[in-house]
PDB file of C-alpha atoms in Angstrom:
ATOM      1  CA  MET A  53      28.077 -46.657  -3.296  1.00  0.00           C
ATOM      2  CA  ARG A  54      24.949 -48.246  -4.598  1.00  0.00           C
ATOM      3  CA  ASP A  55      23.313 -47.618  -1.194  1.00  0.00           C
ATOM      4  CA  LEU A  56      24.183 -43.885  -1.534  1.00  0.00           C
ATOM      5  CA  VAL A  57      22.558 -43.763  -4.848  1.00  0.00           C
ATOM      6  CA  VAL A  58      19.405 -45.326  -3.500  1.00  0.00           C
ATOM      7  CA  LEU A  59      19.307 -42.986  -0.558  1.00  0.00           C
ATOM      8  CA  PHE A  60      20.119 -39.814  -2.546  1.00  0.00           C
ATOM      9  CA  PRO A  61      16.491 -38.871  -3.376  1.00  0.00           C
ATOM     10  CA  PHE A  62      15.520 -39.262   0.310  1.00  0.00           C
ATOM     11  CA  LEU A  63      18.451 -37.176   1.523  1.00  0.00           C
ATOM     12  CA  PHE A  64      17.608 -34.540  -1.140  1.00  0.00           C
ATOM     13  CA  LEU A  65      13.947 -34.481   0.031  1.00  0.00           C
ATOM     14  CA  ALA A  66      15.092 -34.191   3.674  1.00  0.00           C
ATOM     15  CA  LEU A  67      17.363 -31.313   2.757  1.00  0.00           C
ATOM     16  CA  VAL A  68      14.563 -29.506   0.900  1.00  0.00           C
ATOM     17  CA  LEU A  69      12.118 -29.981   3.737  1.00  0.00           C
ATOM     18  CA  GLY A  70      14.724 -28.820   6.209  1.00  0.00           C
ATOM     19  CA  LEU A  71      15.270 -25.699   4.153  1.00  0.00           C
ATOM     20  CA  VAL A  72      11.525 -25.035   3.961  1.00  0.00           C
ATOM     21  CA  VAL A  73      11.143 -25.311   7.711  1.00  0.00           C
ATOM     22  CA  PHE A  74      14.127 -23.063   8.324  1.00  0.00           C
ATOM     23  CA  LEU A  75      12.686 -20.357   5.945  1.00  0.00           C
ATOM     24  CA  ILE A  76       9.255 -20.561   7.609  1.00  0.00           C
ATOM     25  CA  ILE A  77      10.792 -20.197  11.096  1.00  0.00           C
ATOM     26  CA  TYR A  78      13.011 -17.334   9.860  1.00  0.00           C
ATOM     27  CA  ALA A  79      10.127 -15.474   8.182  1.00  0.00           C
ATOM     28  CA  ARG A  80       8.048 -15.739  11.367  1.00  0.00           C
ATOM     29  CA  LYS A  81      10.938 -14.476  13.484  1.00  0.00           C
ATOM     30  CA  LYS A  82      11.345 -11.525  11.162  1.00  0.00           C
ATOM     31  CA  GLU A  83       7.576 -10.752  11.364  1.00  0.00           C
ATOM     32  CA  LYS A  84       7.683 -10.875  15.126  1.00  0.00           C
ATOM     33  CA  GLU A  85      10.607  -8.519  15.181  1.00  0.00           C
ATOM     34  CA  ARG A  86       8.850  -6.138  12.748  1.00  0.00           C
ATOM     35  CA  THR A  87       5.814  -6.083  15.006  1.00  0.00           C
ATOM     36  CA  ARG A  88       8.014  -5.314  18.009  1.00  0.00           C
ATOM     37  CA  GLN A  89       9.732  -2.465  16.238  1.00  0.00           C
ATOM     38  CA  LEU A  90       6.515  -0.935  14.950  1.00  0.00           C
ATOM     39  CA  GLN A  91       5.049  -1.148  18.404  1.00  0.00           C
ATOM     40  CA  LEU A  92       7.972   0.876  19.663  1.00  0.00           C
ATOM     41  CA  VAL A  93       7.322   3.500  16.890  1.00  0.00           C
ATOM     42  CA  ALA A  94       3.742   3.668  17.943  1.00  0.00           C
ATOM     43  CA  GLY A  95       4.793   4.353  21.518  1.00  0.00           C
ATOM     44  CA  GLN A  96       7.142   7.079  20.388  1.00  0.00           C
ATOM     45  CA  LEU A  97       4.311   8.792  18.490  1.00  0.00           C
ATOM     46  CA  GLY A  98       1.930   8.313  21.390  1.00  0.00           C
ATOM     47  CA  TRP A  99      -0.372   6.169  19.361  1.00  0.00           C
ATOM     48  CA  ASN A 100      -2.256   2.919  20.068  1.00  0.00           C
ATOM     49  CA  PHE A 101      -1.032  -0.359  18.528  1.00  0.00           C
ATOM     50  CA  MET A 102      -2.795  -3.540  17.424  1.00  0.00           C
ATOM     51  CA  PRO A 103      -0.864  -6.567  16.018  1.00  0.00           C
ATOM     52  CA  GLU A 104      -4.018  -7.438  14.023  1.00  0.00           C
ATOM     53  CA  ALA A 105      -7.071  -5.432  13.157  1.00  0.00           C
ATOM     54  CA  ALA A 106     -10.367  -6.021  11.451  1.00  0.00           C
ATOM     55  CA  LEU A 107     -10.968  -4.353   8.097  1.00  0.00           C
ATOM     56  CA  ASN A 108     -14.077  -2.657   9.438  1.00  0.00           C
ATOM     57  CA  MET A 109     -11.912  -0.592  11.807  1.00  0.00           C
ATOM     58  CA  ILE A 110     -11.734   1.701   8.817  1.00  0.00           C
ATOM     59  CA  PRO A 111     -15.263   2.644   7.603  1.00  0.00           C
ATOM     60  CA  GLY A 112     -16.148   1.950   3.966  1.00  0.00           C
ATOM     61  CA  VAL A 113     -12.906   0.316   2.835  1.00  0.00           C
ATOM     62  CA  GLU A 114     -14.749  -1.548   0.136  1.00  0.00           C
ATOM     63  CA  ARG A 115     -15.246   1.760  -1.675  1.00  0.00           C
ATOM     64  CA  PHE A 116     -11.550   2.142  -2.294  1.00  0.00           C
ATOM     65  CA  ALA A 117      -9.559   0.526  -5.178  1.00  0.00           C
ATOM     66  CA  LEU A 118      -6.768  -0.700  -2.842  1.00  0.00           C
ATOM     67  CA  PHE A 119      -9.293  -2.910  -0.982  1.00  0.00           C
ATOM     68  CA  SER A 120     -11.189  -4.130  -3.936  1.00  0.00           C
ATOM     69  CA  GLN A 121      -8.442  -6.477  -5.168  1.00  0.00           C
ATOM     70  CA  GLY A 122      -7.979 -10.109  -4.264  1.00  0.00           C
ATOM     71  CA  HIS A 123      -9.050 -12.039  -1.267  1.00  0.00           C
ATOM     72  CA  SER A 124      -7.899 -13.149   2.167  1.00  0.00           C
ATOM     73  CA  LYS A 125      -7.365  -9.505   3.199  1.00  0.00           C
ATOM     74  CA  GLU A 126      -5.668  -8.736   6.485  1.00  0.00           C
ATOM     75  CA  ILE A 127      -4.519  -5.666   8.387  1.00  0.00           C
ATOM     76  CA  LYS A 128      -1.593  -6.097  10.745  1.00  0.00           C
ATOM     77  CA  ASN A 129       0.639  -3.894  12.830  1.00  0.00           C
ATOM     78  CA  MET A 130      -1.893  -1.103  12.980  1.00  0.00           C
ATOM     79  CA  MET A 131      -0.940   1.979  14.875  1.00  0.00           C
ATOM     80  CA  TYR A 132      -3.442   4.789  15.204  1.00  0.00           C
ATOM     81  CA  GLY A 133      -3.862   8.151  16.898  1.00  0.00           C
ATOM     82  CA  GLU A 134      -3.621  11.795  15.685  1.00  0.00           C
ATOM     83  CA  ALA A 135      -1.137  13.583  13.447  1.00  0.00           C
ATOM     84  CA  SER A 136      -1.308  17.406  13.412  1.00  0.00           C
ATOM     85  CA  GLY A 137      -4.840  17.220  14.794  1.00  0.00           C
ATOM     86  CA  THR A 138      -5.983  14.705  12.212  1.00  0.00           C
ATOM     87  CA  LYS A 139      -7.183  11.204  12.850  1.00  0.00           C
ATOM     88  CA  ALA A 140      -4.486   8.973  11.467  1.00  0.00           C
ATOM     89  CA  ALA A 141      -3.285   5.338  11.183  1.00  0.00           C
ATOM     90  CA  VAL A 142      -0.421   3.378   9.675  1.00  0.00           C
ATOM     91  CA  PHE A 143      -0.715  -0.374   9.001  1.00  0.00           C
ATOM     92  CA  ASP A 144       0.536  -3.383   6.984  1.00  0.00           C
ATOM     93  CA  TYR A 145      -1.967  -4.572   4.506  1.00  0.00           C
ATOM     94  CA  MET A 146      -1.925  -8.018   2.926  1.00  0.00           C
ATOM     95  CA  TYR A 147      -4.118  -9.664   0.277  1.00  0.00           C
ATOM     96  CA  VAL A 148      -4.000 -12.624  -2.054  1.00  0.00           C
ATOM     97  CA  THR A 149      -4.664 -12.903  -5.790  1.00  0.00           C
ATOM     98  CA  GLY A 150      -5.101 -16.081  -7.703  1.00  0.00           C
ATOM     99  CA  SER A 151      -5.089 -19.659  -6.406  1.00  0.00           C
ATOM    100  CA  GLY A 152      -3.043 -22.807  -6.592  1.00  0.00           C
ATOM    101  CA  LYS A 153       0.132 -22.368  -8.618  1.00  0.00           C
ATOM    102  CA  ASN A 154      -0.938 -18.820  -9.564  1.00  0.00           C
ATOM    103  CA  ARG A 155      -1.531 -17.744  -5.919  1.00  0.00           C
ATOM    104  CA  GLN A 156       0.326 -14.565  -4.967  1.00  0.00           C
ATOM    105  CA  THR A 157       0.441 -12.780  -1.700  1.00  0.00           C
ATOM    106  CA  HIS A 158       0.879  -9.021  -1.774  1.00  0.00           C
ATOM    107  CA  PHE A 159       2.273  -6.929   1.142  1.00  0.00           C
ATOM    108  CA  GLN A 160       2.444  -3.174   1.622  1.00  0.00           C
ATOM    109  CA  SER A 161       2.125  -0.514   4.253  1.00  0.00           C
ATOM    110  CA  VAL A 162      -0.478   2.229   4.142  1.00  0.00           C
ATOM    111  CA  VAL A 163      -0.837   5.672   5.796  1.00  0.00           C
ATOM    112  CA  TYR A 164      -4.524   6.507   6.494  1.00  0.00           C
ATOM    113  CA  LEU A 165      -5.886   9.965   7.244  1.00  0.00           C
ATOM    114  CA  GLU A 166      -9.375  10.919   8.203  1.00  0.00           C
ATOM    115  CA  PRO A 167      -9.795  14.672   8.644  1.00  0.00           C
ATOM    116  CA  GLY A 168     -13.123  16.032   9.644  1.00  0.00           C
ATOM    117  CA  ASN A 169     -13.174  18.868   7.083  1.00  0.00           C
ATOM    118  CA  LEU A 170     -12.292  16.993   3.943  1.00  0.00           C
ATOM    119  CA  ALA A 171     -14.788  16.236   1.154  1.00  0.00           C
ATOM    120  CA  VAL A 172     -13.191  14.998  -2.093  1.00  0.00           C
ATOM    121  CA  PRO A 173     -14.609  12.938  -4.922  1.00  0.00           C
ATOM    122  CA  TYR A 174     -13.602   9.223  -4.977  1.00  0.00           C
ATOM    123  CA  PHE A 175     -10.459   8.668  -6.953  1.00  0.00           C
ATOM    124  CA  SER A 176      -7.582   6.282  -7.449  1.00  0.00           C
ATOM    125  CA  LEU A 177      -4.105   7.430  -8.322  1.00  0.00           C
ATOM    126  CA  ARG A 178      -1.379   5.008  -9.405  1.00  0.00           C
ATOM    127  CA  PRO A 179       1.976   5.206 -11.258  1.00  0.00           C
ATOM    128  CA  GLU A 180       1.219   4.622 -14.945  1.00  0.00           C
ATOM    129  CA  GLY A 181       2.935   1.616 -16.405  1.00  0.00           C
ATOM    130  CA  PHE A 182       3.375   0.513 -20.128  1.00  0.00           C
ATOM    131  CA  LEU A 183       0.217  -1.646 -20.101  1.00  0.00           C
ATOM    132  CA  HIS A 184      -1.779   1.236 -18.612  1.00  0.00           C
ATOM    133  CA  LYS A 185      -0.697   3.378 -21.646  1.00  0.00           C
ATOM    134  CA  ILE A 186      -1.900   0.697 -24.019  1.00  0.00           C
ATOM    135  CA  PHE A 187      -5.241   0.242 -22.163  1.00  0.00           C
ATOM    136  CA  SER A 188      -5.674   4.074 -22.209  1.00  0.00           C
ATOM    137  CA  ALA A 189      -5.266   4.148 -25.981  1.00  0.00           C
ATOM    138  CA  LEU A 190      -8.028   1.558 -26.147  1.00  0.00           C
ATOM    139  CA  GLY A 191     -10.422   3.681 -24.029  1.00  0.00           C
ATOM    140  CA  TYR A 192      -9.478   2.750 -20.418  1.00  0.00           C
ATOM    141  CA  GLN A 193     -10.144   5.772 -18.314  1.00  0.00           C
ATOM    142  CA  ASP A 194      -7.036   7.873 -17.480  1.00  0.00           C
ATOM    143  CA  ILE A 195      -7.638  11.562 -16.471  1.00  0.00           C
ATOM    144  CA  ASP A 196      -4.883  13.571 -18.007  1.00  0.00           C
ATOM    145  CA  PHE A 197      -4.034  17.252 -17.699  1.00  0.00           C
ATOM    146  CA  GLY A 198      -2.897  18.829 -20.961  1.00  0.00           C
ATOM    147  CA  GLN A 199      -1.099  21.640 -19.099  1.00  0.00           C
ATOM    148  CA  ARG A 200       0.786  19.156 -16.982  1.00  0.00           C
ATOM    149  CA  PRO A 201       2.306  16.545 -19.381  1.00  0.00           C
ATOM    150  CA  GLU A 202       4.757  15.286 -16.733  1.00  0.00           C
ATOM    151  CA  PHE A 203       2.028  14.361 -14.248  1.00  0.00           C
ATOM    152  CA  SER A 204       0.012  12.806 -17.047  1.00  0.00           C
ATOM    153  CA  ARG A 205       3.037  10.731 -18.136  1.00  0.00           C
ATOM    154  CA  GLN A 206       3.775   9.515 -14.624  1.00  0.00           C
ATOM    155  CA  TYR A 207       0.306   8.758 -13.307  1.00  0.00           C
ATOM    156  CA  LEU A 208      -2.949   6.933 -14.006  1.00  0.00           C
ATOM    157  CA  LEU A 209      -5.824   8.898 -12.363  1.00  0.00           C
ATOM    158  CA  ARG A 210      -9.349   7.347 -12.307  1.00  0.00           C
ATOM    159  CA  GLY A 211     -12.671   8.074 -10.798  1.00  0.00           C
ATOM    160  CA  GLN A 212     -16.376   8.406 -11.661  1.00  0.00           C
ATOM    161  CA  ASP A 213     -16.803  12.138 -11.192  1.00  0.00           C
ATOM    162  CA  GLU A 214     -14.141  13.354 -13.590  1.00  0.00           C
ATOM    163  CA  PRO A 215     -15.099  17.100 -13.411  1.00  0.00           C
ATOM    164  CA  ALA A 216     -14.873  17.059  -9.595  1.00  0.00           C
ATOM    165  CA  ILE A 217     -11.596  15.167  -9.746  1.00  0.00           C
ATOM    166  CA  ARG A 218     -10.120  17.755 -12.079  1.00  0.00           C
ATOM    167  CA  GLN A 219     -11.126  20.515  -9.671  1.00  0.00           C
ATOM    168  CA  THR A 220      -9.592  18.538  -6.801  1.00  0.00           C
ATOM    169  CA  PHE A 221      -6.204  18.131  -8.521  1.00  0.00           C
ATOM    170  CA  ASN A 222      -5.040  21.676  -8.496  1.00  0.00           C
ATOM    171  CA  ASP A 223      -1.709  22.873  -9.783  1.00  0.00           C
ATOM    172  CA  ARG A 224       0.002  22.645  -6.355  1.00  0.00           C
ATOM    173  CA  LEU A 225      -1.172  18.985  -5.930  1.00  0.00           C
ATOM    174  CA  LEU A 226      -0.095  18.104  -9.462  1.00  0.00           C
ATOM    175  CA  THR A 227       3.344  19.630  -8.786  1.00  0.00           C
ATOM    176  CA  PHE A 228       3.655  17.656  -5.546  1.00  0.00           C
ATOM    177  CA  TYR A 229       2.967  14.308  -7.144  1.00  0.00           C
ATOM    178  CA  GLU A 230       5.388  15.052  -9.990  1.00  0.00           C
ATOM    179  CA  SER A 231       8.041  15.508  -7.294  1.00  0.00           C
ATOM    180  CA  TYR A 232       7.149  12.261  -5.562  1.00  0.00           C
ATOM    181  CA  PRO A 233       6.857   9.552  -8.236  1.00  0.00           C
ATOM    182  CA  ASP A 234       5.440   6.134  -7.392  1.00  0.00           C
ATOM    183  CA  THR A 235       3.173   7.630  -4.695  1.00  0.00           C
ATOM    184  CA  CYS A 236      -0.210   5.863  -4.799  1.00  0.00           C
ATOM    185  CA  THR A 237      -3.317   7.501  -3.279  1.00  0.00           C
ATOM    186  CA  ASP A 238      -6.997   6.463  -2.809  1.00  0.00           C
ATOM    187  CA  GLY A 239      -9.347   9.175  -1.710  1.00  0.00           C
ATOM    188  CA  GLY A 240     -12.972   9.864  -1.205  1.00  0.00           C
ATOM    189  CA  GLY A 241     -15.143  11.799   1.216  1.00  0.00           C
ATOM    190  CA  ASN A 242     -12.930  12.584   4.218  1.00  0.00           C
ATOM    191  CA  GLN A 243     -10.730   9.519   3.815  1.00  0.00           C
ATOM    192  CA  LEU A 244      -7.249   9.321   2.290  1.00  0.00           C
ATOM    193  CA  PHE A 245      -4.861   6.356   1.817  1.00  0.00           C
ATOM    194  CA  ILE A 246      -1.240   6.928   0.857  1.00  0.00           C
ATOM    195  CA  PHE A 247       1.136   4.036  -0.028  1.00  0.00           C
ATOM    196  CA  ARG A 248       3.641   2.674  -2.455  1.00  0.00           C
ATOM    197  CA  SER A 249       2.494  -0.419  -4.276  1.00  0.00           C
ATOM    198  CA  GLY A 250       4.164  -3.549  -2.959  1.00  0.00           C
ATOM    199  CA  TYR A 251       6.255  -1.710  -0.421  1.00  0.00           C
ATOM    200  CA  ARG A 252       6.278  -2.052   3.401  1.00  0.00           C
ATOM    201  CA  PHE A 253       7.643   0.987   5.354  1.00  0.00           C
ATOM    202  CA  GLN A 254      10.673   0.467   7.500  1.00  0.00           C
ATOM    203  CA  PRO A 255      10.039   1.444  11.086  1.00  0.00           C
ATOM    204  CA  GLN A 256      12.288   4.438  10.797  1.00  0.00           C
ATOM    205  CA  GLU A 257      10.297   5.617   7.716  1.00  0.00           C
ATOM    206  CA  ILE A 258       6.978   5.737   9.458  1.00  0.00           C
ATOM    207  CA  GLN A 259       7.039   9.416  10.519  1.00  0.00           C
ATOM    208  CA  SER A 260       8.237  10.607   7.031  1.00  0.00           C
ATOM    209  CA  TYR A 261       5.403   8.736   5.292  1.00  0.00           C
ATOM    210  CA  VAL A 262       2.852  10.199   7.738  1.00  0.00           C
ATOM    211  CA  GLY A 263       4.397  13.594   6.878  1.00  0.00           C
ATOM    212  CA  LEU A 264       4.037  12.823   3.195  1.00  0.00           C
ATOM    213  CA  GLY A 265       0.333  12.019   3.672  1.00  0.00           C
ATOM    214  CA  LEU A 266      -0.168  15.261   5.622  1.00  0.00           C
ATOM    215  CA  ASN A 267       1.522  17.170   2.812  1.00  0.00           C
ATOM    216  CA  VAL A 268      -1.049  15.672   0.320  1.00  0.00           C
ATOM    217  CA  LEU A 269      -3.904  16.465   2.725  1.00  0.00           C
ATOM    218  CA  ASN A 270      -2.789  20.132   3.065  1.00  0.00           C
ATOM    219  CA  LEU A 271      -2.880  20.495  -0.730  1.00  0.00           C
ATOM    220  CA  LEU A 272      -6.410  19.136  -1.096  1.00  0.00           C
ATOM    221  CA  PRO A 273      -9.403  21.556  -1.080  1.00  0.00           C
ATOM    222  CA  ARG A 274     -11.274  21.463   2.287  1.00  0.00           C
ATOM    223  CA  SER A 275     -15.024  21.635   2.914  1.00  0.00           C
TER     224      SER A 275
END
C-alpha cells in the first residue's frame, strides 16, 4: 500500500502525459481530415487548393483590421478560383495573441473576393459588444446611422474616411447586415473579406458563405 502511495504521483503524471499525447495526435488527425475534405470541396468548385499559403498571396493584407492583430499568422487550406466571374478564395486563418500563460491561438475561416470593378473606402465591420458600447461612449469611433437604429445597435463600423463609408453603406446594404447578424467584413479598394469571428466553416458550408460574400459584393457601389 505504501508503495502505491509513493508511485501515485508518477502514475498520475504518466496519465496526464498520455492524455496530452492522445489529444495532440487526435487534433492532428482532425486537421488532416479537414484538409482532405476542403480539398474535395475545392475540386467540386473547380478551384485550386493549397494546404498552406503565404500571407502575401493576398496583396496588401496588412491594411486590413483582421490581419493587424497578433503574431504568428498563418493561412491554411486555401482554395482559390472564380465565383460568378469574380476572383475568389476561401481559407483558414490562424494568429496568436499574448505569450506564455496568456498565449491564445485564434482560428477562423475567411471568404476573400477581389472584383476588378470595386473601389470602396477602407472599413472594418464587426458585431458590437458591450465593451464596444462603453468605448463608443468614451469617444471610440463607431459610425452609426440614425435612420437605421437596428444596424447601429448590432454593429461597430469603423474607418478613416467616414463620409465615403456612409455613402458606401446604402440602405440595401444596411438591411442585408441587419438580416445576417455576426457577419464580419473588412473592405478597401477592390478587396473584400467576409467571416465570422472565431468560426471555421464546415466543408459543406463553403458554397453558402461564398454566396454570402457575393451578396455583399452585389450591394456595394461599383466603380
